[in-house]
Amino acid sequence: MDTPLDYLYSFGPAADPLVKLGWGLITISLLVTAIIAILLLVAIFSRRQKARPDAEGHLPITRDSGGMMLIYIGVGISTVVLFASAVWTIFTLAAVASPARAPTLTIDITAHQWWWEVRYQNDKPALIFTTANEIHIPTGEPVRINLATVDVIHSFWVPQLAGKMDVIPGQHNSTWIQADKAGDYFGQCAEYCGVQHAHMAFHVIAQTPDEFASWNRQQLAAVGAPQSETLQQGQNVFMTRCSVCHAVRGTIAGGNLGPDLTHVASRGTIAAGLLVNNTDNAAAWIDDAQALKPGSSMPSLHLSPQELTDVVAYLGSLK
Amino acid sequence: MELDVTDTDFYRTPIISQASDPENAARLQRLWETPPGLRGQLTTVDHKTIGIRYLVTAFAFLLLGGLEALMMRLQLAHANQHVLTPEQYNQMFTMHGITMIFLYALPVLSGFSNYLWPLLLGSRDMAFPRLNALSYWVFLFSGLFIYASFLAGDGPNSGWFNYVPYSSLSYNPGQGIDFYALGMILLGISTTVGSINFVVTLFRSRAPGMSLNRLPILVWGTLTASVGNLLAVPAVSLAFLMLWMDRRVGTHFFDDGGGGNPLLWQHLFWMFGHPWVYAIVLPAMGIISDGLPTFCRRPLVGYTPVALSTVATMFIGFGVWVHHMFATGLPPMSLSFFSAASFVIVIPSAVAVFAWIATIWMGRPVFKVPFLFFASFVLLFVIGGVSGFMTAAVPLDWQLTDTYFVVAHLHYVLLGINVFPVIGGIYFWFPKITGRLMDERLGRWNFWTMFIGFNLAFFPMHISGLLGMPRRIYTYSNGYGWDTLNFVTTIGAFLFAIGVLLFVANVALSLRRGEKSGPNPWDASTLEWAVASPPPPYNFAVIPTVASRHPLWESHLSEEGSDSSVLDRGPLLAQGRETMGVTVLDGEPDVILKMPPDSFAPLVMAVLLTALCYSALIHSGWLCALSTVGILGCLLIWLWPTALVQSVKCQTMDVHYD
């Protein structure tokens, strides 16, 4: 069974100690529950003289002493276990508070209702670029994530790489992630943020440093001019219908209300993880986004069939 | 008996009389009875009537909230369902939370406490009967007010926790949030006056000899919860007022752009919210601590530790609110503090758990239906407790929070610690309230259906939570491994609902055809079982004198002390509606309390307060001015002095209060 948000497995040092702590406390919890259940069953069903009504029909009432010992022992053991758990918790907290070495890569994540803007920071302004809903990171490297929101509170969560960190207006929260193994890690907004909170997913793609470097170069490249009549038509449709909200670097499309689409064809999903990125889904999304993700800012464009084919082809060319 | 009589208006020696004297009963009946008819219904201040109204109203809200839950479970039964639209789903889970937490969980316990307190304490009514009536009416109206948002076409949709800025005007322009905010301010008035009433009743209005170390644990639980509410409710009333002002007056308390802080909302909300969680479980734990021993045929093991742990839970409960905010980016140092406090709060709960187990262990259990609910509660309490213990660990909570693991936890806590004791408590006290026993056979069906349904519904949520299923999502797709678990949860939810229906059916049947119970069908130990079932309007024909924790078991428990309680003879107090006022700690007779007659004032006041909130909703200055003037006038009538307090100048009976 595939369980991509399952946090009892982890693939990086920001999450590994959490898994250990998790299994530890689960084990304690199951043991405690089992012990109490057994005590309870024994207490209820242990053989003893049954209460028999007296001559007037009243059940007798007794007060044997000795029960206090159970309270002393039970509470004593509980206290020791709790103390140990608290100490373990504080050590775990210290272990994941910051990465072992300072991150070399910093990514600014801006949460929107209901998608994620991803901006790769660099000391050289020319090397800064923006993408959406898909975060690529090099394996084995700690990555600093700075969190901001343009609207309400969201929460950044990649269960198999790190715990949650809320994204709160006016507050500079940051966290860090590190993947020790290449792979596609699922992320999800974890704080209720409105009508499409359910569809605010993202992906963290961990690649070997070489692959990451080549991905990075490709993302920095500007978009070339359309190579065919269809693509030209598609670009025209895009400029008239889409560019107010969406940007494609290298063209006049500079909208910043929706995801940057410069290299949209290189992404695995669209609509914040809702749909696999292919021609059919892209067409369905552009045609009637409100049917697929009611309430999102993306309108149902209802383009003519020709326009739709052209613009989908154009977007498909933005590799 | 030597009586030192001073013949002035201020001093009176109560007449000592026999409880069995029929003339006394007739006289008291005339004094305390609420006349039949609509007028009587609207003016009554009888704590028993108010208690039953609380129970019935809260239960109606439970059924409503349950329906909302079932609709959500249909939507989540499979991946990609379209039973509800996203907006409808969000309104459902919001109203489900509001209904269950605010309109069911505390009010139902207030119902028990209102009904039982004077009976448990040996008094004739609560300290402030009219305040009691006001508390009920305001609760009812605030519930209707919040639900009226649906009629206005726009229910609140931002969760019961209502985080800003999603609940601010920019992102939530409809009126739903205003209904919620103003309704909560109204409900806060009900909770506050109700809590004041409980606290004062406990300190003042008990039977002579009912010293603090003889109080039933239910009384400790409700007292602790009430003091907690008095300290916690102002935070949330203030928060909702500030939110409403942000939305409609133009302030910027929570608006980051205007110099406010969205996180302030979370602090205010959880400073209230977490103590509130304890307020809605401590009285229910009291039901267990008082009910369970009756069916184990022995007193509770560890009365003093359990009473103290009740108070300790509330006290520590004020220091753990941040564990709802572990992922908000607070510094690790403060997280560690709140994490440790959250671990510490487990200790008093452990005291209670081991006390209950020891009580069963050392006793001889009688397997009646209430026992089934009470004993199973212990297990559910522990499951809810250990999952809470896991969320106390900050780094682990960064994973657990806002997943279904927390949904599982909170339902084990709220259903396990509130609903199971409440249903068990109804089975237990139904004969006292109605004079008839509930059906035992149907009761067993009811219990097992609820117990199995509950665990089937909520246990799998732990696992779907560990598999990363986030809370408050209106749908999910295949491929996350949540499908089967959610389907099982939905089946369990419906099974649980059938269990609740069996309970309702049992109540309906037993009301008409239940076996007559007599005053004390369970052979229980506390004062409420000393009077007829249902109790007469004046509760006790003479004020009893209490000499132990178990007045009705004294003949069985020789070591309870050398004195015995006197229930058949005592002060009559029948010159108008009167009851005994005692000293705070020892419960020595102090004053005769003059109790008010039935009155329209509470209902009128509740209507005016609701009108005031409505005027804020519709921005009507006229209505606001009118209702404010009305409220002041009503207060004047309410507080108009009619009687003088009369001190008792003597001890009522020859009992040592040690």
PDB file of C-alpha atoms in Angstrom, chain B residues 276-399:
ATOM      1  CA  TRP B 276     -12.865  24.535  28.692  1.00  0.00           C
ATOM      2  CA  VAL B 277     -11.891  21.028  27.655  1.00  0.00           C
ATOM      3  CA  TYR B 278     -11.366  20.230  31.322  1.00  0.00           C
ATOM      4  CA  ALA B 279     -14.607  21.995  32.222  1.00  0.00           C
ATOM      5  CA  ILE B 280     -16.501  19.617  29.958  1.00  0.00           C
ATOM      6  CA  VAL B 281     -14.858  16.478  31.336  1.00  0.00           C
ATOM      7  CA  LEU B 282     -14.356  17.065  35.082  1.00  0.00           C
ATOM      8  CA  PRO B 283     -18.059  17.002  36.015  1.00  0.00           C
ATOM      9  CA  ALA B 284     -18.446  13.912  33.836  1.00  0.00           C
ATOM     10  CA  MET B 285     -15.551  12.292  35.675  1.00  0.00           C
ATOM     11  CA  GLY B 286     -17.471  13.223  38.821  1.00  0.00           C
ATOM     12  CA  ILE B 287     -20.467  11.284  37.526  1.00  0.00           C
ATOM     13  CA  ILE B 288     -18.193   8.235  37.310  1.00  0.00           C
ATOM     14  CA  SER B 289     -16.646   8.778  40.729  1.00  0.00           C
ATOM     15  CA  ASP B 290     -20.098   8.958  42.311  1.00  0.00           C
ATOM     16  CA  GLY B 291     -21.911   6.418  40.141  1.00  0.00           C
ATOM     17  CA  LEU B 292     -19.319   3.678  39.886  1.00  0.00           C
ATOM     18  CA  PRO B 293     -19.039   3.024  43.658  1.00  0.00           C
ATOM     19  CA  THR B 294     -22.793   2.498  43.883  1.00  0.00           C
ATOM     20  CA  PHE B 295     -22.488  -0.450  41.506  1.00  0.00           C
ATOM     21  CA  CYS B 296     -19.312  -1.707  43.173  1.00  0.00           C
ATOM     22  CA  ARG B 297     -21.081  -1.733  46.518  1.00  0.00           C
ATOM     23  CA  ARG B 298     -18.371   0.194  48.292  1.00  0.00           C
ATOM     24  CA  PRO B 299     -17.225   3.799  48.691  1.00  0.00           C
ATOM     25  CA  LEU B 300     -14.801   5.259  46.178  1.00  0.00           C
ATOM     26  CA  VAL B 301     -11.202   4.307  46.867  1.00  0.00           C
ATOM     27  CA  GLY B 302      -9.143   7.432  47.430  1.00  0.00           C
ATOM     28  CA  TYR B 303     -11.813  10.115  47.795  1.00  0.00           C
ATOM     29  CA  THR B 304      -9.322  12.758  48.877  1.00  0.00           C
ATOM     30  CA  PRO B 305      -6.742  12.145  46.102  1.00  0.00           C
ATOM     31  CA  VAL B 306      -9.523  12.109  43.493  1.00  0.00           C
ATOM     32  CA  ALA B 307     -11.025  15.363  44.783  1.00  0.00           C
ATOM     33  CA  LEU B 308      -7.618  16.999  44.875  1.00  0.00           C
ATOM     34  CA  SER B 309      -6.658  15.687  41.449  1.00  0.00           C
ATOM     35  CA  THR B 310      -9.855  17.212  40.073  1.00  0.00           C
ATOM     36  CA  VAL B 311      -8.769  20.620  41.286  1.00  0.00           C
ATOM     37  CA  ALA B 312      -5.153  20.028  40.217  1.00  0.00           C
ATOM     38  CA  THR B 313      -6.230  19.138  36.668  1.00  0.00           C
ATOM     39  CA  MET B 314      -7.997  22.457  36.287  1.00  0.00           C
ATOM     40  CA  PHE B 315      -5.115  24.356  37.816  1.00  0.00           C
ATOM     41  CA  ILE B 316      -2.531  22.823  35.474  1.00  0.00           C
ATOM     42  CA  GLY B 317      -5.106  23.060  32.685  1.00  0.00           C
ATOM     43  CA  PHE B 318      -4.533  26.801  32.628  1.00  0.00           C
ATOM     44  CA  GLY B 319      -0.874  26.267  31.769  1.00  0.00           C
ATOM     45  CA  VAL B 320      -1.128  24.080  28.709  1.00  0.00           C
ATOM     46  CA  TRP B 321      -2.976  26.150  26.107  1.00  0.00           C
ATOM     47  CA  VAL B 322       0.088  26.502  23.908  1.00  0.00           C
ATOM     48  CA  HIS B 323       0.050  22.785  23.120  1.00  0.00           C
ATOM     49  CA  HIS B 324      -2.565  23.709  20.522  1.00  0.00           C
ATOM     50  CA  MET B 325       0.009  26.021  18.986  1.00  0.00           C
ATOM     51  CA  PHE B 326       3.195  23.959  18.901  1.00  0.00           C
ATOM     52  CA  ALA B 327       3.598  24.518  15.154  1.00  0.00           C
ATOM     53  CA  THR B 328       3.126  28.284  15.183  1.00  0.00           C
ATOM     54  CA  GLY B 329       6.844  29.021  15.388  1.00  0.00           C
ATOM     55  CA  LEU B 330       7.194  29.854  19.081  1.00  0.00           C
ATOM     56  CA  PRO B 331      10.708  29.573  20.553  1.00  0.00           C
ATOM     57  CA  PRO B 332      11.827  26.074  21.673  1.00  0.00           C
ATOM     58  CA  MET B 333      12.251  27.220  25.277  1.00  0.00           C
ATOM     59  CA  SER B 334       8.581  28.093  25.733  1.00  0.00           C
ATOM     60  CA  LEU B 335       7.543  25.005  23.779  1.00  0.00           C
ATOM     61  CA  SER B 336       9.502  22.886  26.250  1.00  0.00           C
ATOM     62  CA  PHE B 337       7.685  24.488  29.172  1.00  0.00           C
ATOM     63  CA  PHE B 338       4.237  23.887  27.732  1.00  0.00           C
ATOM     64  CA  SER B 339       5.226  20.389  26.688  1.00  0.00           C
ATOM     65  CA  ALA B 340       6.310  19.554  30.220  1.00  0.00           C
ATOM     66  CA  ALA B 341       3.088  21.011  31.641  1.00  0.00           C
ATOM     67  CA  SER B 342       1.132  18.852  29.210  1.00  0.00           C
ATOM     68  CA  PHE B 343       2.933  15.774  30.487  1.00  0.00           C
ATOM     69  CA  VAL B 344       2.371  16.769  34.110  1.00  0.00           C
ATOM     70  CA  ILE B 345      -1.376  17.081  33.619  1.00  0.00           C
ATOM     71  CA  VAL B 346      -1.502  13.344  32.963  1.00  0.00           C
ATOM     72  CA  ILE B 347      -0.636  12.653  36.612  1.00  0.00           C
ATOM     73  CA  PRO B 348      -3.921  13.774  38.203  1.00  0.00           C
ATOM     74  CA  SER B 349      -5.763  11.829  35.511  1.00  0.00           C
ATOM     75  CA  ALA B 350      -3.730   8.765  36.433  1.00  0.00           C
ATOM     76  CA  VAL B 351      -4.806   9.224  40.062  1.00  0.00           C
ATOM     77  CA  ALA B 352      -8.449   9.112  39.031  1.00  0.00           C
ATOM     78  CA  VAL B 353      -7.970   6.112  36.717  1.00  0.00           C
ATOM     79  CA  PHE B 354      -6.272   4.000  39.361  1.00  0.00           C
ATOM     80  CA  ALA B 355      -8.862   5.084  41.930  1.00  0.00           C
ATOM     81  CA  TRP B 356     -11.670   3.851  39.673  1.00  0.00           C
ATOM     82  CA  ILE B 357      -9.921   0.571  38.955  1.00  0.00           C
ATOM     83  CA  ALA B 358      -9.210   0.074  42.658  1.00  0.00           C
ATOM     84  CA  THR B 359     -12.859   0.775  43.428  1.00  0.00           C
ATOM     85  CA  ILE B 360     -13.965  -1.941  41.027  1.00  0.00           C
ATOM     86  CA  TRP B 361     -11.203  -4.264  42.224  1.00  0.00           C
ATOM     87  CA  MET B 362     -11.994  -3.886  45.893  1.00  0.00           C
ATOM     88  CA  GLY B 363     -15.734  -3.892  45.373  1.00  0.00           C
ATOM     89  CA  ARG B 364     -18.270  -6.416  44.169  1.00  0.00           C
ATOM     90  CA  PRO B 365     -19.554  -5.114  40.876  1.00  0.00           C
ATOM     91  CA  VAL B 366     -23.219  -5.366  39.944  1.00  0.00           C
ATOM     92  CA  PHE B 367     -23.531  -5.446  36.165  1.00  0.00           C
ATOM     93  CA  LYS B 368     -26.358  -3.005  35.594  1.00  0.00           C
ATOM     94  CA  VAL B 369     -26.393  -0.800  32.487  1.00  0.00           C
ATOM     95  CA  PRO B 370     -24.952   2.276  34.221  1.00  0.00           C
ATOM     96  CA  PHE B 371     -22.035   0.115  35.373  1.00  0.00           C
ATOM     97  CA  LEU B 372     -21.339  -0.905  31.774  1.00  0.00           C
ATOM     98  CA  PHE B 373     -21.114   2.727  30.708  1.00  0.00           C
ATOM     99  CA  PHE B 374     -19.071   3.749  33.740  1.00  0.00           C
ATOM    100  CA  ALA B 375     -16.590   0.862  33.549  1.00  0.00           C
ATOM    101  CA  SER B 376     -16.076   1.100  29.775  1.00  0.00           C
ATOM    102  CA  PHE B 377     -15.497   4.793  30.223  1.00  0.00           C
ATOM    103  CA  VAL B 378     -12.318   3.997  32.154  1.00  0.00           C
ATOM    104  CA  LEU B 379     -10.835   2.261  29.116  1.00  0.00           C
ATOM    105  CA  LEU B 380     -11.917   4.999  26.684  1.00  0.00           C
ATOM    106  CA  PHE B 381     -10.499   7.596  29.067  1.00  0.00           C
ATOM    107  CA  VAL B 382      -7.135   5.842  29.023  1.00  0.00           C
ATOM    108  CA  ILE B 383      -7.065   5.549  25.220  1.00  0.00           C
ATOM    109  CA  GLY B 384      -7.926   9.243  24.911  1.00  0.00           C
ATOM    110  CA  GLY B 385      -5.340   9.950  27.585  1.00  0.00           C
ATOM    111  CA  VAL B 386      -2.405   8.162  25.983  1.00  0.00           C
ATOM    112  CA  SER B 387      -3.052   9.736  22.588  1.00  0.00           C
ATOM    113  CA  GLY B 388      -3.099  13.086  24.373  1.00  0.00           C
ATOM    114  CA  PHE B 389       0.182  12.146  26.014  1.00  0.00           C
ATOM    115  CA  MET B 390       1.654  11.563  22.542  1.00  0.00           C
ATOM    116  CA  THR B 391       0.569  15.003  21.333  1.00  0.00           C
ATOM    117  CA  ALA B 392       2.231  16.563  24.379  1.00  0.00           C
ATOM    118  CA  ALA B 393       5.634  15.713  22.867  1.00  0.00           C
ATOM    119  CA  VAL B 394       6.319  18.852  20.823  1.00  0.00           C
ATOM    120  CA  PRO B 395       8.374  17.390  17.956  1.00  0.00           C
ATOM    121  CA  LEU B 396       5.987  14.473  17.536  1.00  0.00           C
ATOM    122  CA  ASP B 397       3.064  16.880  17.699  1.00  0.00           C
ATOM    123  CA  TRP B 398       4.531  18.685  14.683  1.00  0.00           C
ATOM    124  CA  GLN B 399       3.544  15.538  12.830  1.00  0.00           C
TER     125      GLN B 399
END
